[in-house]
Tab-separated table of C-alpha atoms and ligand atoms in Angstrom:
chain	number	residue	atom	x	y	z
A	7	UNK	CA	-18.391	-14.094	32.303
A	8	UNK	CA	-16.048	-12.248	29.970
A	9	UNK	CA	-13.497	-14.274	28.064
A	10	UNK	CA	-9.994	-13.862	29.317
A	11	UNK	CA	-7.668	-11.790	27.157
A	12	UNK	CA	-5.145	-14.595	26.763
A	13	UNK	CA	-6.492	-17.497	24.741
A	14	UNK	CA	-3.995	-20.131	23.683
A	15	UNK	CA	-5.008	-22.306	20.736
A	16	UNK	CA	-7.028	-25.069	22.293
A	17	UNK	CA	-8.191	-27.974	20.168
A	18	UNK	CA	-11.089	-28.867	22.454
A	19	UNK	CA	-12.458	-25.329	21.827
A	20	UNK	CA	-12.366	-26.055	18.103
A	21	UNK	CA	-14.030	-29.444	18.384
A	22	UNK	CA	-16.716	-27.908	20.618
A	23	UNK	CA	-17.334	-25.208	18.018
A	24	UNK	CA	-17.524	-27.780	15.222
A	25	UNK	CA	-20.159	-29.769	17.131
A	26	UNK	CA	-22.226	-26.603	17.440
A	27	UNK	CA	-22.387	-26.232	13.648
A	28	UNK	CA	-26.024	-27.282	13.132
A	29	UNK	CA	-27.219	-24.786	15.776
A	30	UNK	CA	-24.886	-22.168	14.301
A	31	UNK	CA	-26.640	-22.337	10.935
A	32	UNK	CA	-29.988	-21.950	12.730
A	33	UNK	CA	-28.780	-18.802	14.454
A	34	UNK	CA	-26.949	-17.125	11.593
A	35	UNK	CA	-28.325	-17.538	8.081
A	36	UNK	CA	-28.076	-14.080	6.558
A	37	UNK	CA	-24.952	-11.946	6.895
A	38	UNK	CA	-24.998	-8.331	5.697
A	39	UNK	CA	-21.666	-6.658	4.983
A	40	UNK	CA	-21.588	-2.844	4.913
A	41	UNK	CA	-18.817	-1.569	2.623
A	42	UNK	CA	-17.500	-3.608	-0.311
A	43	UNK	CA	-13.897	-2.341	-0.433
A	44	UNK	CA	-10.860	-4.589	-0.035
A	45	UNK	CA	-12.002	-5.946	3.361
A	46	UNK	CA	-15.751	-5.986	2.717
A	47	UNK	CA	-15.502	-8.020	-0.489
A	48	UNK	CA	-13.153	-10.506	1.206
A	49	UNK	CA	-15.589	-10.984	4.102
A	50	UNK	CA	-18.458	-11.533	1.619
A	51	UNK	CA	-16.302	-14.044	-0.281
A	52	UNK	CA	-15.609	-16.156	2.817
A	53	UNK	CA	-19.197	-16.237	4.132
A	54	UNK	CA	-20.689	-16.925	0.674
A	55	UNK	CA	-18.237	-19.798	0.156
A	56	UNK	CA	-19.324	-21.296	3.490
A	57	UNK	CA	-22.984	-21.326	2.395
A	58	UNK	CA	-24.352	-18.199	4.099
A	59	UNK	CA	-26.703	-15.834	2.281
A	60	UNK	CA	-24.696	-12.622	1.975
A	61	UNK	CA	-26.074	-9.107	1.454
A	62	UNK	CA	-23.256	-6.855	0.257
A	63	UNK	CA	-24.021	-3.132	0.663
A	64	UNK	CA	-22.129	-0.046	-0.512
A	65	UNK	CA	-22.950	3.552	-1.345
A	66	UNK	CA	-22.973	3.026	-5.106
A	67	UNK	CA	-23.418	0.221	-7.623
A	68	UNK	CA	-19.991	0.859	-9.205
A	69	UNK	CA	-18.258	-0.152	-5.948
A	70	UNK	CA	-20.469	-3.251	-5.710
A	71	UNK	CA	-19.779	-4.294	-9.311
A	72	UNK	CA	-16.041	-3.881	-8.732
A	73	UNK	CA	-16.315	-5.971	-5.544
A	74	UNK	CA	-18.210	-8.772	-7.321
A	75	UNK	CA	-15.563	-8.802	-10.075
A	76	UNK	CA	-12.800	-9.029	-7.419
A	77	UNK	CA	-14.549	-11.903	-5.632
A	78	UNK	CA	-14.981	-13.720	-8.964
A	79	UNK	CA	-11.280	-13.270	-9.807
A	80	UNK	CA	-10.169	-14.432	-6.362
A	81	UNK	CA	-12.411	-17.498	-6.623
A	82	UNK	CA	-10.945	-18.229	-10.087
A	83	UNK	CA	-7.551	-18.380	-8.398
A	84	UNK	CA	-8.935	-20.925	-5.897
A	85	UNK	CA	-10.351	-22.969	-8.809
A	86	UNK	CA	-6.944	-22.952	-10.539
A	87	UNK	CA	-5.340	-24.217	-7.335
A	88	UNK	CA	-7.965	-26.957	-6.954
A	89	UNK	CA	-9.330	-25.449	-3.728
A	90	UNK	CA	-12.767	-24.819	-5.257
A	91	UNK	CA	-14.732	-26.392	-8.134
A	92	UNK	CA	-16.478	-24.327	-10.842
A	93	UNK	CA	-19.832	-25.513	-9.433
A	94	UNK	CA	-18.883	-24.427	-5.878
A	95	UNK	CA	-17.773	-21.069	-7.237
A	96	UNK	CA	-21.114	-20.590	-9.017
A	97	UNK	CA	-23.037	-21.507	-5.839
A	98	UNK	CA	-20.925	-19.170	-3.713
A	99	UNK	CA	-21.444	-16.256	-6.124
A	100	UNK	CA	-25.191	-16.953	-6.222
A	101	UNK	CA	-25.247	-16.550	-2.420
A	102	UNK	CA	-24.310	-12.855	-2.771
A	103	UNK	CA	-26.926	-10.152	-3.357
A	104	UNK	CA	-25.915	-6.497	-3.719
A	105	UNK	CA	-27.636	-3.439	-2.224
A	106	UNK	CA	-27.198	0.322	-2.179
A	107	UNK	CA	-30.138	0.716	0.220
A	108	UNK	CA	-29.155	-0.056	3.822
A	109	UNK	CA	-32.752	-0.680	4.976
A	110	UNK	CA	-33.251	-3.425	2.385
A	111	UNK	CA	-29.793	-4.895	3.026
A	112	UNK	CA	-30.342	-5.398	6.774
A	113	UNK	CA	-34.108	-6.026	7.034
A	114	UNK	CA	-33.674	-9.783	7.627
A	115	UNK	CA	-29.998	-9.959	8.675
A	116	UNK	CA	-28.921	-12.145	11.593
A	117	UNK	CA	-25.477	-10.570	11.627
A	118	UNK	CA	-24.229	-7.294	10.157
A	119	UNK	CA	-20.484	-6.799	9.658
A	120	UNK	CA	-19.544	-3.188	8.995
A	121	UNK	CA	-16.409	-2.751	6.859
A	122	UNK	CA	-16.754	0.858	5.693
A	123	UNK	CA	-13.978	3.458	5.632
A	124	UNK	CA	-11.982	3.842	8.906
A	125	UNK	CA	-13.525	7.094	10.140
A	126	UNK	CA	-15.077	7.527	13.598
A	127	UNK	CA	-17.900	9.893	12.599
A	128	UNK	CA	-18.849	7.671	9.650
A	129	UNK	CA	-18.935	4.504	11.769
A	130	UNK	CA	-21.025	6.180	14.509
A	131	UNK	CA	-23.510	7.342	11.870
A	132	UNK	CA	-23.658	3.889	10.256
A	133	UNK	CA	-24.237	2.107	13.591
A	134	UNK	CA	-27.005	4.537	14.565
A	135	UNK	CA	-28.692	3.778	11.225
A	136	UNK	CA	-28.119	0.024	11.570
A	137	UNK	CA	-29.669	0.063	15.036
A	138	UNK	CA	-32.782	1.759	13.649
A	139	UNK	CA	-33.055	-0.450	10.564
A	140	UNK	CA	-31.973	-3.975	11.616
A	141	UNK	CA	-34.233	-6.346	13.582
A	142	UNK	CA	-33.785	-6.260	17.373
A	143	UNK	CA	-32.114	-9.717	17.435
A	144	UNK	CA	-29.418	-8.751	14.912
A	145	UNK	CA	-25.803	-8.735	16.099
A	146	UNK	CA	-23.866	-5.695	14.842
A	147	UNK	CA	-20.139	-6.279	14.312
A	148	UNK	CA	-17.455	-3.867	13.124
A	149	UNK	CA	-14.312	-4.769	11.202
A	150	UNK	CA	-12.692	-1.558	12.450
A	151	UNK	CA	-8.922	-1.720	12.864
A	152	UNK	CA	-8.794	0.563	15.881
A	153	UNK	CA	-11.942	2.528	16.693
A	154	UNK	CA	-13.455	1.859	20.131
A	155	UNK	CA	-16.135	-0.855	19.978
A	156	UNK	CA	-17.526	0.579	23.225
A	157	UNK	CA	-17.939	3.986	21.572
A	158	UNK	CA	-19.520	2.454	18.452
A	159	UNK	CA	-21.857	0.379	20.675
A	160	UNK	CA	-22.921	3.513	22.566
A	161	UNK	CA	-24.302	4.934	19.304
A	162	UNK	CA	-26.894	2.115	19.412
A	163	UNK	CA	-29.615	1.017	21.829
A	164	UNK	CA	-28.216	-2.545	21.804
A	165	UNK	CA	-24.616	-2.260	23.115
A	166	UNK	CA	-24.735	-5.869	24.382
A	167	UNK	CA	-25.114	-7.033	20.762
A	168	UNK	CA	-22.219	-4.954	19.370
A	169	UNK	CA	-18.785	-6.549	18.929
A	170	UNK	CA	-15.532	-6.184	16.989
A	171	UNK	CA	-14.814	-8.783	14.301
A	172	UNK	CA	-11.421	-7.734	12.928
A	173	UNK	CA	-10.501	-9.743	9.846
A	174	UNK	CA	-7.023	-9.552	8.322
A	175	UNK	CA	-6.147	-8.665	4.735
A	176	UNK	CA	-6.551	-10.568	2.375
A	177	UNK	CA	-9.571	-12.060	4.158
A	178	UNK	CA	-9.890	-15.324	2.168
A	179	UNK	CA	-6.222	-16.123	2.901
A	180	UNK	CA	-5.540	-14.845	6.426
A	181	UNK	CA	-6.580	-17.137	9.273
A	182	UNK	CA	-6.886	-14.691	12.157
A	183	UNK	CA	-10.039	-12.972	13.359
A	184	UNK	CA	-9.337	-10.633	16.280
A	185	UNK	CA	-12.603	-10.525	18.230
A	186	UNK	CA	-13.051	-7.450	20.405
A	187	UNK	CA	-15.441	-7.400	23.344
A	188	UNK	CA	-16.741	-3.900	24.015
A	189	UNK	CA	-17.382	-2.845	27.605
A	190	UNK	CA	-21.025	-3.972	27.351
A	191	UNK	CA	-20.714	-6.901	24.908
A	192	UNK	CA	-22.757	-9.879	26.074
A	193	UNK	CA	-20.713	-13.032	26.770
A	194	UNK	CA	-23.146	-15.143	24.703
A	195	UNK	CA	-22.650	-12.824	21.712
A	196	UNK	CA	-18.879	-13.126	22.094
A	197	UNK	CA	-19.118	-16.940	22.218
A	198	UNK	CA	-21.363	-17.034	19.146
A	199	UNK	CA	-18.980	-14.830	17.123
A	200	UNK	CA	-16.040	-16.936	18.302
A	201	UNK	CA	-17.752	-20.165	17.193
A	202	UNK	CA	-18.911	-18.607	13.935
A	203	UNK	CA	-15.321	-17.597	13.164
A	204	UNK	CA	-14.219	-21.208	13.672
A	205	UNK	CA	-17.112	-22.344	11.469
A	206	UNK	CA	-15.917	-20.203	8.548
A	207	UNK	CA	-12.420	-21.682	8.881
A	208	UNK	CA	-10.722	-18.895	10.833
A	209	UNK	CA	-8.769	-18.864	14.089
A	210	UNK	CA	-10.326	-16.368	16.513
A	211	UNK	CA	-8.488	-14.602	19.296
A	212	UNK	CA	-10.629	-12.679	21.799
A	213	UNK	CA	-9.370	-9.427	23.346
A	214	UNK	CA	-10.758	-6.443	25.203
A	215	UNK	CA	-11.475	-2.981	23.867
A	216	UNK	CA	-8.611	-0.459	24.028
A	217	UNK	CA	-7.312	1.691	21.146
A	218	UNK	CA	-5.734	-0.430	18.411
A	219	UNK	CA	-6.758	-3.616	20.269
A	220	UNK	CA	-3.735	-5.968	20.010
A	221	UNK	CA	-2.952	-6.326	16.294
A	222	UNK	CA	-2.594	-2.651	15.419
A	223	UNK	CA	-1.355	-1.506	18.816
A	224	UNK	CA	1.755	-3.541	18.064
A	225	UNK	CA	1.892	-3.368	14.246
A	226	UNK	CA	1.253	0.362	13.653
A	227	UNK	CA	4.077	1.737	15.851
A	228	UNK	CA	6.443	-0.526	13.873
A	229	UNK	CA	5.140	0.792	10.529
A	230	UNK	CA	5.266	4.386	11.818
A	231	UNK	CA	8.850	3.892	13.059
A	232	UNK	CA	9.831	2.562	9.618
A	233	UNK	CA	8.357	5.719	8.018
A	234	UNK	CA	10.133	7.935	10.593
A	235	UNK	CA	13.423	6.148	9.780
A	236	UNK	CA	12.853	6.844	6.080
A	237	UNK	CA	11.850	10.462	6.801
A	238	UNK	CA	15.022	11.034	8.871
A	239	UNK	CA	17.208	9.450	6.174
A	240	UNK	CA	18.407	6.585	8.367
A	241	UNK	CA	17.743	4.207	5.479
A	242	UNK	CA	16.011	3.992	2.097
A	243	UNK	CA	12.806	2.099	1.246
A	244	UNK	CA	14.690	-1.004	0.055
A	245	UNK	CA	17.067	-1.018	3.013
A	246	UNK	CA	14.308	-0.702	5.625
A	247	UNK	CA	12.114	-3.386	4.060
A	248	UNK	CA	15.044	-5.740	3.378
A	249	UNK	CA	16.280	-5.479	6.972
A	250	UNK	CA	12.871	-6.283	8.411
A	251	UNK	CA	12.154	-9.047	5.855
A	252	UNK	CA	15.445	-10.897	6.108
A	253	UNK	CA	16.435	-9.899	9.627
A	254	UNK	CA	13.111	-10.594	11.315
A	255	UNK	CA	11.710	-13.176	8.856
A	256	UNK	CA	8.702	-10.983	8.110
A	257	UNK	CA	6.977	-11.966	4.842
A	258	UNK	CA	7.036	-8.324	3.681
A	259	UNK	CA	8.742	-5.168	4.913
A	260	UNK	CA	6.801	-2.554	6.945
A	261	UNK	CA	6.712	0.010	4.099
A	262	UNK	CA	5.370	-2.541	1.614
A	263	UNK	CA	2.845	-3.637	4.252
A	264	UNK	CA	1.764	-0.013	4.791
A	265	UNK	CA	1.138	0.309	1.020
A	266	UNK	CA	-0.847	-2.929	1.135
A	267	UNK	CA	-3.017	-1.838	4.089
A	268	UNK	CA	-3.533	1.680	2.672
A	269	UNK	CA	-1.621	4.711	3.975
A	270	UNK	CA	-4.887	6.503	4.861
A	271	UNK	CA	-5.965	3.524	6.971
A	272	UNK	CA	-2.544	3.455	8.706
A	273	UNK	CA	-2.735	7.193	9.466
A	274	UNK	CA	-6.310	6.920	10.760
A	275	UNK	CA	-5.411	4.023	13.074
A	276	UNK	CA	-2.383	5.912	14.454
A	277	UNK	CA	-4.578	8.965	15.085
A	278	UNK	CA	-7.102	6.827	16.982
A	279	UNK	CA	-4.291	5.538	19.252
A	280	UNK	CA	-2.699	9.003	19.535
A	281	UNK	CA	-5.924	10.567	20.795
A	282	UNK	CA	-7.182	7.425	22.588
A	283	UNK	CA	-4.074	7.055	24.772
A	284	UNK	CA	-3.130	10.752	24.741
A	285	UNK	CA	0.426	9.608	24.055
A	286	UNK	CA	2.603	11.347	21.404
A	287	UNK	CA	4.453	8.087	20.695
A	288	UNK	CA	1.540	7.158	18.416
A	289	UNK	CA	1.516	10.452	16.413
A	290	UNK	CA	1.659	9.633	12.674
A	291	UNK	CA	4.946	10.606	11.030
A	292	UNK	CA	4.617	13.919	9.101
A	293	UNK	CA	5.785	12.105	5.948
A	294	UNK	CA	2.848	9.682	6.251
A	295	UNK	CA	0.438	12.589	6.753
A	296	UNK	CA	1.868	14.403	3.700
A	297	UNK	CA	1.575	11.309	1.508
A	298	UNK	CA	-2.067	10.771	2.539
A	299	UNK	CA	-2.919	14.433	1.951
A	300	UNK	CA	-1.332	14.219	-1.509
A	301	UNK	CA	-3.379	11.096	-2.346
A	302	UNK	CA	-0.442	8.653	-2.343
A	303	UNK	CA	-2.285	5.859	-0.522
A	304	UNK	CA	-0.305	2.774	-1.581
A	305	UNK	CA	-1.624	-0.045	-3.795
A	306	UNK	CA	-5.184	1.273	-3.945
A	307	UNK	CA	-4.096	4.605	-5.490
A	308	UNK	CA	-1.245	3.098	-7.565
A	309	UNK	CA	1.632	4.635	-5.573
A	310	UNK	CA	2.910	4.916	-2.008
A	311	UNK	CA	6.415	3.887	-1.006
A	312	UNK	CA	6.384	1.721	-4.141
A	313	UNK	CA	4.838	2.304	-7.584
A	314	UNK	CA	2.307	-0.252	-8.845
A	315	UNK	CA	1.539	-1.064	-12.469
A	316	UNK	CA	-1.522	-3.164	-13.324
A	317	UNK	CA	-0.526	-6.713	-14.214
A	318	UNK	CA	3.030	-6.407	-12.846
A	319	UNK	CA	4.207	-8.050	-9.644
A	320	UNK	CA	7.558	-6.208	-9.657
A	321	UNK	CA	8.284	-4.183	-6.547
A	322	UNK	CA	9.438	-0.770	-7.829
A	323	UNK	CA	10.382	1.950	-5.341
A	324	UNK	CA	8.504	5.222	-5.957
A	325	UNK	CA	10.620	7.807	-7.828
A	326	UNK	CA	10.236	10.108	-4.808
A	327	UNK	CA	12.287	7.709	-2.682
A	328	UNK	CA	14.922	6.771	-5.287
A	329	UNK	CA	18.334	7.881	-4.212
B	70	NAD	N1	-7.044	-2.507	4.666
B	70	NAD	C1	-6.702	-3.368	5.597
B	70	NAD	O1	-5.650	-4.038	5.530
B	70	NAD	C2	-7.621	-3.602	6.774
B	70	NAD	C3	-7.399	-4.705	7.606
B	70	NAD	C4	-8.289	-4.951	8.651
B	70	NAD	C5	-9.363	-4.063	8.872
B	70	NAD	N2	-9.530	-2.987	8.056
B	70	NAD	C6	-10.686	-2.109	8.317
B	70	NAD	O2	-11.733	-2.460	7.421
B	70	NAD	C7	-12.515	-1.301	7.125
B	70	NAD	C8	-12.571	-1.114	5.621
B	70	NAD	O3	-11.256	-0.943	5.138
B	70	NAD	P1	-10.901	-1.208	3.596
B	70	NAD	O4	-9.425	-1.318	3.519
B	70	NAD	O5	-11.772	-2.282	3.038
B	70	NAD	O6	-11.354	0.210	2.968
B	70	NAD	P2	-11.722	0.551	1.463
B	70	NAD	O7	-11.443	1.989	1.297
B	70	NAD	O8	-11.112	-0.435	0.518
B	70	NAD	O9	-13.334	0.289	1.430
B	70	NAD	C9	-14.266	1.019	2.175
B	70	NAD	C10	-15.616	0.887	1.485
B	70	NAD	O10	-16.617	1.468	2.337
B	70	NAD	C11	-17.565	2.085	1.507
B	70	NAD	N3	-18.374	3.023	2.291
B	70	NAD	C12	-18.031	4.256	2.752
B	70	NAD	N4	-19.084	4.800	3.399
B	70	NAD	C13	-20.090	3.895	3.364
B	70	NAD	C14	-21.430	3.870	3.851
B	70	NAD	N5	-21.944	4.909	4.506
B	70	NAD	N6	-22.189	2.774	3.624
B	70	NAD	C15	-21.675	1.719	2.950
B	70	NAD	N7	-20.419	1.682	2.464
B	70	NAD	C16	-19.637	2.750	2.657
B	70	NAD	C17	-16.724	2.753	0.425
B	70	NAD	O11	-17.507	3.092	-0.708
B	70	NAD	C18	-15.695	1.644	0.140
B	70	NAD	O12	-16.137	0.757	-0.877
B	70	NAD	C19	-11.869	-0.130	7.890
B	70	NAD	O13	-12.535	0.029	9.115
B	70	NAD	C20	-10.447	-0.625	8.093
B	70	NAD	O14	-9.819	-0.042	9.191
B	70	NAD	C21	-8.702	-2.740	7.002
């Protein structure tokens, strides 16, 4: 039976999942994460801290070294706050092995979580490779923000074992995991991923597979509308973000959030919904497209709607949007 789309927080579900912990560790011991960017390294961090053996894979060693340094820095912050001891940090880091060879990274994986760049062709290629290289029992999950899990699953010969596991950014901090059942996802796989998410300290919410799922189907039109409002001169960067922060009690404004997510990722998600629903209301704003084409991707490139300087937490509007 498929899980219903609406799942209120239910404490008995959590207790049930906690009681399953010993079996959980029998079923999932090794987790391979494909892609070690901002999401991939966060996913590795969380699983390694919970005692899983983690295989972190990326296309080059430079990306992996940068990811390990980020995980170390983020764990240092937890140590400073008293949330982790130095010994626990050392154990967690020792749980992570790095790979540039996909075959070696997945040869003994129980679960693979793909967190590579948000691009349909790339993900289809990766899942075809994973299906050929990973053992038959291995569950293949994608952290995609919007791409059809059903389509990704169809690139494999094991669609029942393919599922969406959509973590939020920053992964060690954000509680939600949006779990997406593809058309052919097995109910037992969905239950296992649900319980595993509880086990690693997250709150799962299970939904069905349509473009953007729930999180981005609702979030991205808001971000796009904020960019359209800026593009049309209805308001400036500060005005738009201040109105949404103070007026709606959002922790950050939509333009700052877009910079945080990555403007390329935002544009790609909007394009998936635009083509997936065939509805022009999801078309990315031309300003967003221009910024991505020019390489202004937000925090990761140093500038988007705001300008970022290493070591500074000040929020400085990009010169291009200064009045
Ligand atoms: N950024 C967010 O806020 C956010 C939130 C939730 C989900 N996501 C999703 O997570 C995924 C990753 O996003 P990100 O923000 O971490 O991107 P990112 O650009 O920070 O990292 C992507 C990583 O994938 C690697 N990669 C590319 N091709 C690869 C391949 N063939 N094999 C292995 N690694 C490969 C790149 O080298 C890079 O390190 C995307 O699907 C995105 O939609 C992003």
